């Protein structure tokens, strides 16, 4: 059974519709006992890192997610659900401070900075590059330079190269757009909003 975790972060109607294309065996829930029984968890959402972690911590989901991964069960983070997989973020209300993430992937979430000719947030269609076709499970069958739909102002830095499955280019830099580490997967973009190619990524995860 797949759980799409309801932790109060954004409109997920399009994600639920996309998941329903490939399986009926899923629930959108905030019931912690149901979450504990899941074979796979999708951690979706839009919004701020600090609010996302506050919601996860207060509901007791942070420890459940870590236990889920420790049991070698699959987890997919999307957008803010992707960013909270990392160690920490400076997306807080207090300048100069950081908020701890789940720490399942090495790396830190930091804001795009220093380029006045490009807009933040990074919003719209952009390409995936450097897809590791030989060892990826999430991007199996996804062509290099496929377009995906992004909306974010922060991105991961200091990520272990072995955990990066695909990059994206923006703001004069290359940043990790997809990560895979054992049973933990994440996409900075919204696969459910990325046409048939993005839906193929969700299909790959559901069929793992």
Short mmCIF file of C-alpha atoms in Angstrom, two decimals:
data_model
loop_
_atom_site.label_atom_id
_atom_site.label_comp_id
_atom_site.label_asym_id
_atom_site.label_seq_id
_atom_site.Cartn_x
_atom_site.Cartn_y
_atom_site.Cartn_z
CA UNK A 1 0.00 0.00 0.00
CA UNK A 2 1.18 3.50 -0.90
CA UNK A 3 0.62 6.47 1.41
CA UNK A 4 0.57 10.00 0.05
CA UNK A 5 1.33 11.85 3.26
CA UNK A 6 -1.02 14.63 4.27
CA UNK A 7 1.11 17.00 6.35
CA UNK A 8 -0.55 20.25 5.43
CA UNK A 9 1.72 21.48 2.64
CA UNK A 10 -0.11 22.60 -0.47
CA UNK A 11 -2.68 21.45 -2.98
CA UNK A 12 -1.96 17.86 -4.00
CA UNK A 13 -5.05 17.16 -6.15
CA UNK A 14 -3.00 16.70 -9.33
CA UNK A 15 -0.66 14.26 -7.57
CA UNK A 16 -3.50 12.10 -6.30
CA UNK A 17 -5.02 12.04 -9.76
CA UNK A 18 -1.66 11.04 -11.27
CA UNK A 19 -1.09 8.23 -8.73
CA UNK A 20 -4.60 6.91 -9.42
CA UNK A 21 -3.62 6.34 -13.05
CA UNK A 22 -1.31 3.50 -11.99
CA UNK A 23 -2.75 2.05 -8.77
CA UNK A 24 -5.84 1.96 -6.60
CA UNK A 25 -3.83 0.75 -3.63
CA UNK A 26 -3.04 4.14 -2.08
CA UNK A 27 -4.33 6.50 0.59
CA UNK A 28 -3.94 10.22 1.19
CA UNK A 29 -3.82 10.33 4.97
CA UNK A 30 -2.48 11.93 8.13
CA UNK A 31 -3.32 8.87 10.22
CA UNK A 32 0.04 7.90 11.69
CA UNK A 33 -0.97 4.26 12.20
CA UNK A 34 -1.81 3.90 8.50
CA UNK A 35 1.46 5.65 7.57
CA UNK A 36 3.41 3.12 9.64
CA UNK A 37 1.91 0.26 7.62
CA UNK A 38 2.79 1.71 4.19
CA UNK A 39 5.08 -0.12 1.78
CA UNK A 40 5.84 3.15 -0.02
CA UNK A 41 5.39 6.77 1.04
CA UNK A 42 5.14 9.85 -1.18
CA UNK A 43 6.02 13.10 0.59
CA UNK A 44 4.54 15.91 -1.53
CA UNK A 45 3.83 19.60 -1.07
CA UNK A 46 4.59 23.24 -1.73
CA UNK A 47 5.63 25.90 0.73
CA UNK A 48 8.35 26.77 3.23
CA UNK A 49 10.92 24.39 4.65
CA UNK A 50 10.49 25.53 8.25
CA UNK A 51 6.71 25.06 8.13
CA UNK A 52 7.10 21.64 6.49
CA UNK A 53 9.47 20.42 9.21
CA UNK A 54 7.32 21.93 11.95
CA UNK A 55 4.32 20.00 10.63
CA UNK A 56 6.29 16.76 10.27
CA UNK A 57 7.80 17.03 13.74
CA UNK A 58 4.59 18.02 15.55
CA UNK A 59 2.62 15.18 13.97
CA UNK A 60 5.31 12.61 14.75
CA UNK A 61 5.91 11.90 11.08
CA UNK A 62 9.65 12.66 11.10
CA UNK A 63 10.51 9.64 13.22
CA UNK A 64 8.04 7.45 11.28
CA UNK A 65 9.67 8.41 7.99
CA UNK A 66 13.12 7.60 9.34
CA UNK A 67 11.88 4.23 10.60
CA UNK A 68 10.29 3.58 7.20
CA UNK A 69 13.62 4.17 5.46
CA UNK A 70 15.56 2.17 8.07
CA UNK A 71 13.26 -0.75 7.22
CA UNK A 72 14.41 -0.43 3.57
CA UNK A 73 10.99 0.70 2.37
CA UNK A 74 10.59 3.22 -0.44
CA UNK A 75 10.17 6.97 0.04
CA UNK A 76 9.68 9.64 -2.65
CA UNK A 77 9.93 13.35 -1.84
CA UNK A 78 8.52 15.94 -4.26
CA UNK A 79 9.27 19.70 -4.18
CA UNK A 80 9.26 20.69 -0.49
CA UNK A 81 9.04 16.96 0.24
CA UNK A 82 12.32 16.67 -1.68
CA UNK A 83 14.04 19.46 0.22
CA UNK A 84 13.22 18.10 3.68
CA UNK A 85 15.09 14.90 2.79
CA UNK A 86 18.34 16.84 3.25
CA UNK A 87 20.23 17.91 6.38
CA UNK A 88 19.07 21.48 6.88
CA UNK A 89 17.82 24.69 5.24
CA UNK A 90 18.25 28.43 5.79
CA UNK A 91 14.67 29.05 4.64
CA UNK A 92 13.64 30.42 8.04
CA UNK A 93 12.13 33.59 9.48
CA UNK A 94 15.37 34.34 11.36
CA UNK A 95 18.36 35.48 9.29
CA UNK A 96 21.52 33.49 9.89
CA UNK A 97 19.78 30.41 11.31
CA UNK A 98 19.01 27.01 9.85
CA UNK A 99 16.26 24.42 10.33
CA UNK A 100 17.15 20.73 10.50
CA UNK A 101 15.68 18.43 7.87
CA UNK A 102 15.22 14.67 7.95
CA UNK A 103 18.90 14.10 7.17
CA UNK A 104 18.24 11.14 4.86
CA UNK A 105 20.36 12.63 2.07
CA UNK A 106 23.63 14.50 2.56
CA UNK A 107 23.32 18.15 1.52
CA UNK A 108 21.96 21.52 2.56
CA UNK A 109 19.13 23.63 1.13
CA UNK A 110 20.18 27.16 0.22
CA UNK A 111 18.60 29.99 -1.79
CA UNK A 112 19.62 30.91 -5.33
CA UNK A 113 21.72 34.06 -5.01
CA UNK A 114 23.75 36.60 -6.92
CA UNK A 115 22.29 36.71 -10.44
CA UNK A 116 20.27 39.84 -11.17
CA UNK A 117 19.35 38.88 -14.75
CA UNK A 118 17.45 35.73 -13.70
CA UNK A 119 14.28 35.49 -11.66
CA UNK A 120 13.70 33.74 -8.37
CA UNK A 121 11.71 31.60 -7.93
CA UNK A 122 12.86 29.29 -10.69
CA UNK A 123 9.43 28.66 -12.16
CA UNK A 124 8.38 26.84 -15.32
CA UNK A 125 9.79 24.21 -17.65
CA UNK A 126 13.46 23.26 -17.59
CA UNK A 127 15.57 20.32 -18.70
CA UNK A 128 17.12 17.43 -16.83
CA UNK A 129 20.77 16.77 -17.64
CA UNK A 130 23.34 14.10 -16.76
CA UNK A 131 20.80 11.35 -16.19
CA UNK A 132 22.56 8.25 -14.89
CA UNK A 133 20.74 5.87 -17.18
CA UNK A 134 22.65 2.75 -16.13
CA UNK A 135 21.78 2.79 -12.43
CA UNK A 136 18.64 4.89 -12.01
CA UNK A 137 15.40 3.30 -10.90
CA UNK A 138 13.31 6.46 -10.74
CA UNK A 139 14.31 7.77 -14.18
CA UNK A 140 14.27 4.44 -15.98
CA UNK A 141 13.28 5.13 -19.59
CA UNK A 142 13.37 8.93 -19.12
CA UNK A 143 15.46 10.59 -21.86
CA UNK A 144 18.23 13.03 -21.07
CA UNK A 145 17.14 16.67 -21.56
CA UNK A 146 13.53 15.86 -20.72
CA UNK A 147 11.55 18.92 -19.64
CA UNK A 148 10.07 19.03 -16.13
CA UNK A 149 8.02 21.65 -14.30
CA UNK A 150 9.83 23.50 -11.50
CA UNK A 151 8.80 26.09 -8.93
CA UNK A 152 11.33 26.80 -6.16
CA UNK A 153 13.66 29.46 -4.77
CA UNK A 154 15.97 27.11 -2.89
CA UNK A 155 18.06 24.16 -4.04
CA UNK A 156 20.40 21.53 -2.52
CA UNK A 157 24.15 22.17 -2.28
CA UNK A 158 26.94 19.91 -1.06
CA UNK A 159 25.18 16.75 -2.21
CA UNK A 160 27.17 13.52 -2.58
CA UNK A 161 27.67 13.02 -6.31
CA UNK A 162 26.79 9.34 -5.97
CA UNK A 163 23.30 10.31 -4.79
CA UNK A 164 22.58 12.64 -7.74
CA UNK A 165 20.62 11.01 -10.56
CA UNK A 166 20.00 14.13 -12.68
CA UNK A 167 20.89 17.82 -12.65
CA UNK A 168 19.18 20.97 -13.87
CA UNK A 169 20.84 24.22 -14.99
CA UNK A 170 19.62 27.56 -13.65
CA UNK A 171 21.02 30.75 -12.20
CA UNK A 172 24.37 30.06 -13.83
CA UNK A 173 24.83 26.79 -12.00
CA UNK A 174 23.99 23.12 -12.05
CA UNK A 175 21.93 21.83 -9.12
CA UNK A 176 20.65 18.35 -8.21
CA UNK A 177 17.13 17.88 -9.54
CA UNK A 178 16.78 14.16 -8.76
CA UNK A 179 18.40 12.09 -6.03
CA UNK A 180 18.39 8.39 -5.26
CA UNK A 181 20.01 6.79 -2.21
CA UNK A 182 19.09 3.17 -1.62
CA UNK A 183 15.29 3.34 -1.03
CA UNK A 184 15.09 7.16 -0.80
CA UNK A 185 14.16 9.13 -3.92
CA UNK A 186 13.45 12.79 -4.55
CA UNK A 187 12.58 15.26 -7.30
CA UNK A 188 12.84 19.05 -7.01
CA UNK A 189 10.27 19.38 -9.82
CA UNK A 190 6.65 18.22 -9.86
CA UNK A 191 6.46 15.00 -11.92
CA UNK A 192 2.67 15.06 -11.68
CA UNK A 193 2.68 18.43 -13.50
CA UNK A 194 5.32 17.44 -16.06
CA UNK A 195 3.20 15.85 -18.79
CA UNK A 196 3.60 12.21 -19.83
CA UNK A 197 7.34 12.09 -19.11
CA UNK A 198 6.81 13.22 -15.54
CA UNK A 199 4.00 10.72 -15.11
CA UNK A 200 6.47 8.06 -16.20
CA UNK A 201 8.61 8.91 -13.18
CA UNK A 202 5.68 8.38 -10.83
CA UNK A 203 4.89 5.13 -12.59
CA UNK A 204 8.48 3.97 -12.06
CA UNK A 205 8.23 4.66 -8.33
CA UNK A 206 4.84 2.98 -7.96
CA UNK A 207 6.12 -0.13 -9.75
CA UNK A 208 9.31 -0.52 -7.70
#
